[in-house]
XYZ file of C-alpha atoms in Angstrom:
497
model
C 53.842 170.337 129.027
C 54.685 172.124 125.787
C 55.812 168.846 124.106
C 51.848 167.715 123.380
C 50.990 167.463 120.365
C 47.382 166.818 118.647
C 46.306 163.545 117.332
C 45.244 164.060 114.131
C 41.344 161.642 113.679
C 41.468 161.926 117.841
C 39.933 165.752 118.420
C 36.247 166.309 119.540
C 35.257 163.155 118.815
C 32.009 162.347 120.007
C 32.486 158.107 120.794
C 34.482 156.773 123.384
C 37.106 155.701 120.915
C 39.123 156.845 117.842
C 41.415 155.835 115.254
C 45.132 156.974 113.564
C 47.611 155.689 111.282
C 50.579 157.418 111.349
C 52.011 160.004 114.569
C 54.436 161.449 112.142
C 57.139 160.235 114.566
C 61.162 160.172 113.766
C 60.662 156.383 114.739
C 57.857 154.137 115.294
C 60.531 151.858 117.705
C 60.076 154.866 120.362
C 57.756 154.794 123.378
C 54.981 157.230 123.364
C 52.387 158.639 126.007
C 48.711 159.390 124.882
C 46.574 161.719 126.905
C 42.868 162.188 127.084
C 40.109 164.138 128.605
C 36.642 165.024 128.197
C 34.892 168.302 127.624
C 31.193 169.499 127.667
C 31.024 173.154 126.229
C 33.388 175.325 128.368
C 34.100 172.275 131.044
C 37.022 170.147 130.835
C 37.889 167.378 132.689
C 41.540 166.202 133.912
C 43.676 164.713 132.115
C 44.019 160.972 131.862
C 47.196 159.891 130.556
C 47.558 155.688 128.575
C 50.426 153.908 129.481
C 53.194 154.071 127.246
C 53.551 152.182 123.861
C 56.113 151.139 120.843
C 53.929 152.005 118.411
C 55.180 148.782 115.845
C 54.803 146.899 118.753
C 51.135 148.133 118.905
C 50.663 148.008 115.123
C 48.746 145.399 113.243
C 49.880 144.055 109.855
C 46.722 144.937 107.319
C 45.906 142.643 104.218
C 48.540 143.019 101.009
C 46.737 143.862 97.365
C 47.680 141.372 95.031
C 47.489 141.469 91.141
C 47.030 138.086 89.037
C 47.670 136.739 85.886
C 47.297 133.667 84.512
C 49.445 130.672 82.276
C 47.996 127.406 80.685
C 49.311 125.716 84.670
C 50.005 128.437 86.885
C 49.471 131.545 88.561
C 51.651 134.540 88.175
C 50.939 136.556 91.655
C 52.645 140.288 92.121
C 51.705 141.516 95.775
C 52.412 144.911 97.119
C 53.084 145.163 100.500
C 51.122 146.261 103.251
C 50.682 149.908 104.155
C 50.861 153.088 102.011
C 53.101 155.084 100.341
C 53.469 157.780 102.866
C 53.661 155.291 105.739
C 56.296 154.751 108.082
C 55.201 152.029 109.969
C 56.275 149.295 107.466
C 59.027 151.376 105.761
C 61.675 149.851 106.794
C 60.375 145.939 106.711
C 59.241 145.501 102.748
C 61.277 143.177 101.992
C 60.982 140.855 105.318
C 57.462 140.537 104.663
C 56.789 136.713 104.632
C 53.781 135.944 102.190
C 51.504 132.972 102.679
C 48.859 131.752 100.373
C 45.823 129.988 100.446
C 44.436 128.511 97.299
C 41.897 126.209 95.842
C 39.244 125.807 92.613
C 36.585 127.878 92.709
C 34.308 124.395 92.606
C 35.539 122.686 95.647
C 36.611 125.048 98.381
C 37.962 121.765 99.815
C 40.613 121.455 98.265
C 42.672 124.089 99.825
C 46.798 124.332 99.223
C 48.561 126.514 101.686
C 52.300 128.252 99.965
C 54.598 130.544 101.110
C 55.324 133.149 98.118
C 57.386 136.127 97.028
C 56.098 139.820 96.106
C 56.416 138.663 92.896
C 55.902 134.719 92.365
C 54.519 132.170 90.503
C 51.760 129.336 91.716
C 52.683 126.363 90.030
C 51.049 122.534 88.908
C 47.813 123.939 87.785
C 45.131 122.590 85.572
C 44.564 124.417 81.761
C 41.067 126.736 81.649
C 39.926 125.867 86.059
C 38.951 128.322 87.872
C 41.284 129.405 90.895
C 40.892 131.589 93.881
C 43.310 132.695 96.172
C 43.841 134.992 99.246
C 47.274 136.250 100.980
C 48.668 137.233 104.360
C 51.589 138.807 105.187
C 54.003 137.801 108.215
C 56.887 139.070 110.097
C 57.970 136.203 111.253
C 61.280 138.568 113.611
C 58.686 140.053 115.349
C 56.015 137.459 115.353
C 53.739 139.338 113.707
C 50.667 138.061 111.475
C 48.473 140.300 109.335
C 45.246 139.484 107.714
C 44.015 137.992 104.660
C 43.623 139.829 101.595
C 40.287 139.973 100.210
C 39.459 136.408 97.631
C 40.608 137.286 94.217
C 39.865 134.409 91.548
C 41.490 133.495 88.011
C 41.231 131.189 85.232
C 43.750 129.203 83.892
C 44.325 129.853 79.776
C 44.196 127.044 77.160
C 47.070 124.418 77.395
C 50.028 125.519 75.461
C 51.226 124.254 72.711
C 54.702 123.568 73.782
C 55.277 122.037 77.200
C 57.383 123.427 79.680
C 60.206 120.831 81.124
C 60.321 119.216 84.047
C 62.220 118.019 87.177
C 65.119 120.683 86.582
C 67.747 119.269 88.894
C 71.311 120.512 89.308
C 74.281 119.019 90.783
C 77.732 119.435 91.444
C 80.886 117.264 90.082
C 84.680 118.563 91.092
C 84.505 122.075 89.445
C 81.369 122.165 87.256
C 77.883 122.132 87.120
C 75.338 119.412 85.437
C 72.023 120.943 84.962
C 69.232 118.443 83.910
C 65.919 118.138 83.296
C 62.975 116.169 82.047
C 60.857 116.657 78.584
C 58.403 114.748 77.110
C 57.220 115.356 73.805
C 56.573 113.057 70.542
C 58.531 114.592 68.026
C 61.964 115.924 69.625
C 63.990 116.077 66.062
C 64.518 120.067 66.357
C 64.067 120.758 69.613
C 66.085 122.766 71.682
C 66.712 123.908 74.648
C 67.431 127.358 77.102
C 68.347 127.933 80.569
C 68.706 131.142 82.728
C 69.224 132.215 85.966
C 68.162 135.014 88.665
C 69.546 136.110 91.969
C 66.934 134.514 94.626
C 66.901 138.002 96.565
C 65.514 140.037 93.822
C 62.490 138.158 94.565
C 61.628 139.663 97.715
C 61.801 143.079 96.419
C 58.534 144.155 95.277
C 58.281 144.801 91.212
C 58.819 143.466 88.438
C 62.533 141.701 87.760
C 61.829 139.911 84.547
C 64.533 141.672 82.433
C 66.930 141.116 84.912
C 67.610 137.086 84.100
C 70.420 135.742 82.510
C 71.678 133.294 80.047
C 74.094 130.464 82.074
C 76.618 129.500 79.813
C 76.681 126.933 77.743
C 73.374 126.012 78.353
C 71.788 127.604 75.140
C 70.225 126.209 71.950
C 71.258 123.142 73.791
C 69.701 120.011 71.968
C 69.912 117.412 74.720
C 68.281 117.373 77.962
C 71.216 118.464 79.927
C 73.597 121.121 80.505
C 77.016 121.856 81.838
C 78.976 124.724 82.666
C 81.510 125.843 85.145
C 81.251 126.821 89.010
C 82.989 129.957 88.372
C 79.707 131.455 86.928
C 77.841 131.672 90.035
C 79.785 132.925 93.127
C 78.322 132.404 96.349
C 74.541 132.508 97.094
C 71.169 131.779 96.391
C 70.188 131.717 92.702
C 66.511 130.925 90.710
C 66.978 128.515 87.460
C 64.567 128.071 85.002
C 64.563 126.297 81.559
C 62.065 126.290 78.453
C 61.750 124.561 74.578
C 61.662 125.765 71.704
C 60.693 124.240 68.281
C 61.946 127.061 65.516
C 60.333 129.784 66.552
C 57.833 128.594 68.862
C 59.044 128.556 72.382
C 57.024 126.622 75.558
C 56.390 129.066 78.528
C 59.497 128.846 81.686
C 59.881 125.617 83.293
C 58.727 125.747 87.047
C 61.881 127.715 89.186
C 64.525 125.682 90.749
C 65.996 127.119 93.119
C 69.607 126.366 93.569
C 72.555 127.379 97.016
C 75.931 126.973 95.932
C 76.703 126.439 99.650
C 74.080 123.401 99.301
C 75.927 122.222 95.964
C 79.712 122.390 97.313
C 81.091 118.905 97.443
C 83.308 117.936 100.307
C 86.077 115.892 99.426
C 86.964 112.722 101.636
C 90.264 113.943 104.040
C 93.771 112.419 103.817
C 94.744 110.020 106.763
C 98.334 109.486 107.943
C 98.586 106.921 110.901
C 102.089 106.768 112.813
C 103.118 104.415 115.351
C 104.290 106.266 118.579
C 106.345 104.296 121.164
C 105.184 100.440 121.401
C 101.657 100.887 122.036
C 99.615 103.858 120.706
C 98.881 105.607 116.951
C 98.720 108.883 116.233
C 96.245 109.705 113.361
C 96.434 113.275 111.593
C 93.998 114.552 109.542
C 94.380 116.813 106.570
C 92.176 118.368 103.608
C 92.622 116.836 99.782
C 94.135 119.041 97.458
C 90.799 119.653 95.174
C 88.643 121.147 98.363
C 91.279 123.771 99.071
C 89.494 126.326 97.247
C 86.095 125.163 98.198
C 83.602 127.838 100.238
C 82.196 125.373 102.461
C 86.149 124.223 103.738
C 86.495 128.126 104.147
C 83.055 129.427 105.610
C 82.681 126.201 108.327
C 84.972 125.278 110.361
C 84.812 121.003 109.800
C 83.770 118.054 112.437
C 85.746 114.965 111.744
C 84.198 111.285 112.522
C 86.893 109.190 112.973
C 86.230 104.909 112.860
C 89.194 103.059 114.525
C 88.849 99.253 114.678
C 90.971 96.414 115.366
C 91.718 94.446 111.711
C 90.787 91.098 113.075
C 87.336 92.767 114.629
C 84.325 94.114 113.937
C 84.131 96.432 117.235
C 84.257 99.858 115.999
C 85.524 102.932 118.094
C 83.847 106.387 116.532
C 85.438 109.812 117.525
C 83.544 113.070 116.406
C 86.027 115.921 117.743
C 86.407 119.395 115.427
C 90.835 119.002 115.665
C 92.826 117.069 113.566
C 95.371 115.258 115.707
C 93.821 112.093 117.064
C 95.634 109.683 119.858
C 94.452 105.935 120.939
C 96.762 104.566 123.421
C 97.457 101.327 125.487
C 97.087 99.231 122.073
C 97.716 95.737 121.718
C 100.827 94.246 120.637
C 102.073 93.182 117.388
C 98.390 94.132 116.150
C 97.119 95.890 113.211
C 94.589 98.834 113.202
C 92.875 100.228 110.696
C 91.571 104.148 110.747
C 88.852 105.841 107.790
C 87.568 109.305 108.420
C 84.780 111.780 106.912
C 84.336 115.668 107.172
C 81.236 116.711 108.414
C 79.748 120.310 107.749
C 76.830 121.528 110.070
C 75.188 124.611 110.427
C 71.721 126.433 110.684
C 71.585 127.124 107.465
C 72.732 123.239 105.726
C 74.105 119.840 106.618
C 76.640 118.029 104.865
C 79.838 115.386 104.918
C 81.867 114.109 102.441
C 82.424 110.323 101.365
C 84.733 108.200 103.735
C 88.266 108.206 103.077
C 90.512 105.779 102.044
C 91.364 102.997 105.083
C 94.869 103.105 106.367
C 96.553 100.547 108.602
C 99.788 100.098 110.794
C 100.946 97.277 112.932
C 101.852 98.108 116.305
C 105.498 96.862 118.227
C 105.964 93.973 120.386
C 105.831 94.604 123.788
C 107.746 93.348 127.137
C 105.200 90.707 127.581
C 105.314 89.617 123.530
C 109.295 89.921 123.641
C 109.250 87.521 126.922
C 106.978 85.105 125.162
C 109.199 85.271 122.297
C 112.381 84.342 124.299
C 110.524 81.364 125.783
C 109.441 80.498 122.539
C 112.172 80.116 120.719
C 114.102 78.096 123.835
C 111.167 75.853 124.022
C 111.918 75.176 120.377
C 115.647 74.715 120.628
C 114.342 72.146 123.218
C 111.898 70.134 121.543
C 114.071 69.996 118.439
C 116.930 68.344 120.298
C 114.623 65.970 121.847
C 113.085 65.361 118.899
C 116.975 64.661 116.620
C 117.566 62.258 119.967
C 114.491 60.429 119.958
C 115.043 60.225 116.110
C 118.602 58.771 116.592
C 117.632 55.978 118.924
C 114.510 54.836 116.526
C 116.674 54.940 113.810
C 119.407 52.605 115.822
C 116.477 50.145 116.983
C 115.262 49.883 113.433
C 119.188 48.905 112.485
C 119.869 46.346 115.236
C 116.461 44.573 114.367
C 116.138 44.795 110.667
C 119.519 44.996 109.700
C 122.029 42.778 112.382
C 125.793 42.798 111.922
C 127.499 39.152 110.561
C 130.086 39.070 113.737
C 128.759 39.026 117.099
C 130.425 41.629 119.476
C 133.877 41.670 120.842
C 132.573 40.692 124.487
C 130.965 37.428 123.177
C 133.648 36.422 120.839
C 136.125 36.719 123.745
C 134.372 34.362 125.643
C 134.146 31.407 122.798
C 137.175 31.564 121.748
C 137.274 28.098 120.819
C 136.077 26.912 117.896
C 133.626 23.885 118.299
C 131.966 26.083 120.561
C 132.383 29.107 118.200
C 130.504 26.864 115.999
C 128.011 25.740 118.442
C 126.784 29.683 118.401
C 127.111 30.110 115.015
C 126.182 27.437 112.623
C 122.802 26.305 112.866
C 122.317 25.264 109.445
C 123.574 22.377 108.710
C 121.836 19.061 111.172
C 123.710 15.938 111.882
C 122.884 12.709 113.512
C 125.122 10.482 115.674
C 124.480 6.962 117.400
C 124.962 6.643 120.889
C 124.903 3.557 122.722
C 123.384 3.094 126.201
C 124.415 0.201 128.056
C 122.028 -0.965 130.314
C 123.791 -4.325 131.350
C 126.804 -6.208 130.023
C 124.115 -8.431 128.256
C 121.699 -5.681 126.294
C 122.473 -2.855 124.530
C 120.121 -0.398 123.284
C 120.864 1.703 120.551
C 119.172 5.309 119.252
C 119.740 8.049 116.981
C 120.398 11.419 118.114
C 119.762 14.618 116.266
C 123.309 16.541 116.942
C 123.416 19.760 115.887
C 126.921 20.474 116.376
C 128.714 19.631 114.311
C 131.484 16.380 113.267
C 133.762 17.890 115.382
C 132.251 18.002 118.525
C 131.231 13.964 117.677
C 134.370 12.841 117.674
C 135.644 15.327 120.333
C 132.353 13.573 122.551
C 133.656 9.856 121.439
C 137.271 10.639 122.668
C 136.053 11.952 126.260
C 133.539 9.478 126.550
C 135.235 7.486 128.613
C 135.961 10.583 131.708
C 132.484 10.965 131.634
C 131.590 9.544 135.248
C 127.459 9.302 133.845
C 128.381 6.175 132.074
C 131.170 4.857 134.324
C 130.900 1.324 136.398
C 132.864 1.065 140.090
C 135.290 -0.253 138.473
C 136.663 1.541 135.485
C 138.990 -1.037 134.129
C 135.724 -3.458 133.756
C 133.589 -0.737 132.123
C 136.715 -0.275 129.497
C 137.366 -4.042 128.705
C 133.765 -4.016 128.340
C 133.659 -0.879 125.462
C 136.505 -2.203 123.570
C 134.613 -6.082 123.570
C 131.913 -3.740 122.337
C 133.480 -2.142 119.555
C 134.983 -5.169 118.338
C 131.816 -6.965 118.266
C 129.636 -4.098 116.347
C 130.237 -5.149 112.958
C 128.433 -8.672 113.671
């Protein structure tokens, strides 16, 4: 009971509530009991004791002040955090307060445009001498937490500058430097020259002013082009604010709106090396490894890498995608005496950023014959052992047809030639050019005879050979052969008459 304490704006209060800001406690994370009773000159009533609270649970975020001044097309905002100095309740959260704008002209309330700002930030894409007002919230956005709006503060924009500011800053990354770019228009661009600097993003969410704490970047002053470069070794890891502005002799444009610009965003991920090897007759092993030039890149050493791996069949389209975080890849139960062709990316992913690098180069291998392709290959070649022999045969007995018809031997074979062996009849079979005629006599009767030419064909020879045997021949013979011979010689004698 000794432990009570007074609440200091909570003691003989005469309504039925009260307000505090601050119990003085060693934390505003512990719970805490509240007690109250009433009393009526020297009467008291019990005690009544509130549940207990977290008092930053409890607490309610109260509207920032904010302090403007103003450019030819922006805003410059510096906001102080909720809460006073001697507070606790905030003390420990200044710099996670989340800040969100609202802001429009002061003639059309309309036209409202909602940002989220730093302490100390700048409102940007105004219009010269317009009238802007503006109100701001704070947030914790770990606890869920919303304040409320600052009272409306409004502004006017100055007189367009004489100078303008550049535009579209844009920054990039190529192997190990930086290009820094941006736009400027202007007529007369003879002298003009350029300046670029840079601040550590976090400074921002410190309340106060952090103007002298920018830098020059390298290389990237009195530049007289549009563009910039200078090495990656300036900026180590993290999140940086760029901003550039002109300058014509001594005249100088205001600061260019603020890029802001993550290394981790910028690294570049280099394509990985493939190596595909054939293991036993049907599958390929793929292993992946990182290129030489990412080695020393943060985002191969801060995020572990996802590989997508495209495997396809050379003579087809179909594609077979693997997205596994190792490096050793298998496919199995492969065709034959078929090539396959692999290409592979590294992918980064995180909360904070997304990226992958460019595919890599395509590698292909062949895989072995198997049993099946060796058996085919064996029948194969004896079908074409086979076909060729019947083909040389077929080729062979053409060729001897063509021979025997178109070119004939001069002497008939030996089996002929044995069997006219005599020479009228030799003759008979072989001369045929030469055509004689003989007379032959037909005797019809002793009285008439009839005589006719005969085309005889072989030969003088066989004429007189036929004239000689005439008389054995029994066609031409009488009953009695001594009559039929008197008869021929009378014959003979009497032809020249």
């Amino acid at each position: 009971m000794g432990n009570w304490r007074k609440l200091l704006g909570c003691q003989y209060v005469t309504r039925t509530e009260c307000s505090f800001s601050s119990l003085h406690l060693r934390s505003v994370y512990e719970n805490i009991k509240l007690r109250i009773r009433a009393e009526k000159g020297n009467s008291t009533s019990q005690w009544h004791e509130v549940p207990p609270f977290v008092p930053f649970k409890k607490a309610q975020i109260g509207p920032p002040d904010i302090h403007l001044k103003a450019e030819d097309k922006a805003i410059i905002i510096n906001i102080s955090p909720p809460g006073t100095k001697d507070s606790t309740m905030w003390a420990m959260d200044q710099s996670n307060f989340l800040y969100s704008l609202v802001i429009w002209k002061n003639s059309s309330s309309l036209e409202e445009r909602t940002e989220s700002v730093y302490s100390r930030d700048k409102i940007y894409r105004l219009s010269p001498e317009t009238t802007y007002c503006l109100k701001v919230r704070a947030e914790l956005r770990s606890s869920r937490k919303v304040g409320v709006y600052s009272p409306v503060s409004c502004i006017t924009t100055t007189v367009e500058h004489k100078l303008p500011s550049p535009e579209n800053i844009e920054i990039s990354a190529e192997n190990q430097i930086y290009v820094l770019k941006w736009d400027y228009r202007f007529e007369n661009m003879t002298d003009m020259t350029f300046q670029a600097q840079w601040l550590h993003a976090f400074l921002k969410k410190i309340p106060g002013d952090h103007s002298d704490k920018w830098k020059q970047i390298p290389n990237c002053e009195n530049v007289r082009t549009t563009r910039c470069v200078f090495p990656q070794s300036v900026f180590s890891k993290g999140i940086y604010s760029i901003r550039v502005r002109a300058a014509d002799g001594n005249t100088t444009s205001l600061w260019s709106e603020e890029k802001k610009f993550n290394t981790e965003m910028q690294t570049v991920i280099f394509p990985p090396v493939i190596h595909m090897k054939l293991i036993g007759e049907d599958s390929l092993r793929v292993s992946i490894g990182a290129p030489e030039e990412s080695e020393n890149k943060s985002g191969y050493q801060l995020y572990p890498l996802t590989y997508e791996v495209v495997f396809w069949e050379n003579t087809s389209n179909a594609e077979r995608r693997v997205l596994e975080k190792r490096t050793d890849f298998t496919f199995p139960n492969l065709k034959p005496l078929t090539v396959y062709c692999v290409k592979a990316r590294a992918l980064v992913e995180s909360n904070r950023w997304n990226k992958s690098s460019v595919f890599s180069d395509t590698v292909c291998e062949e895989t072995k014959p198997g049993n099946t392709s060796k058996a085919w290959l064996i029948a194969g070649i004896c079908t074409a052992v086979f076909c060729i022999v019947v083909v040389i045969y077929t080729v062979k007995a053409l060729l001897r047809c063509v021979s025997y018809v178109f070119f004939p031997s001069s002497k008939p074979p030996s089996t002929i030639d044995e069997c006219f062996s005599e020479k009228p009849l030799r003759n008979l079979l072989l001369s045929t050019s030469e055509e004689q005629t003989e007379r032959c006599f037909i005797i019809e009767n002793t009285s008439t005879v009839t005589a006719i030419e005969e085309t005889d064909q072989i030969g003088e020879d066989y004429k007189k050979y036929s004239s000689q045997t005439s008389q054995d021949s029994g066609n031409y013979s009488n009953e009695d052969e001594n009559s039929g011979s008197k008869i021929s010689e009378g014959l003979l004698q009497e032809e020249p008459v």
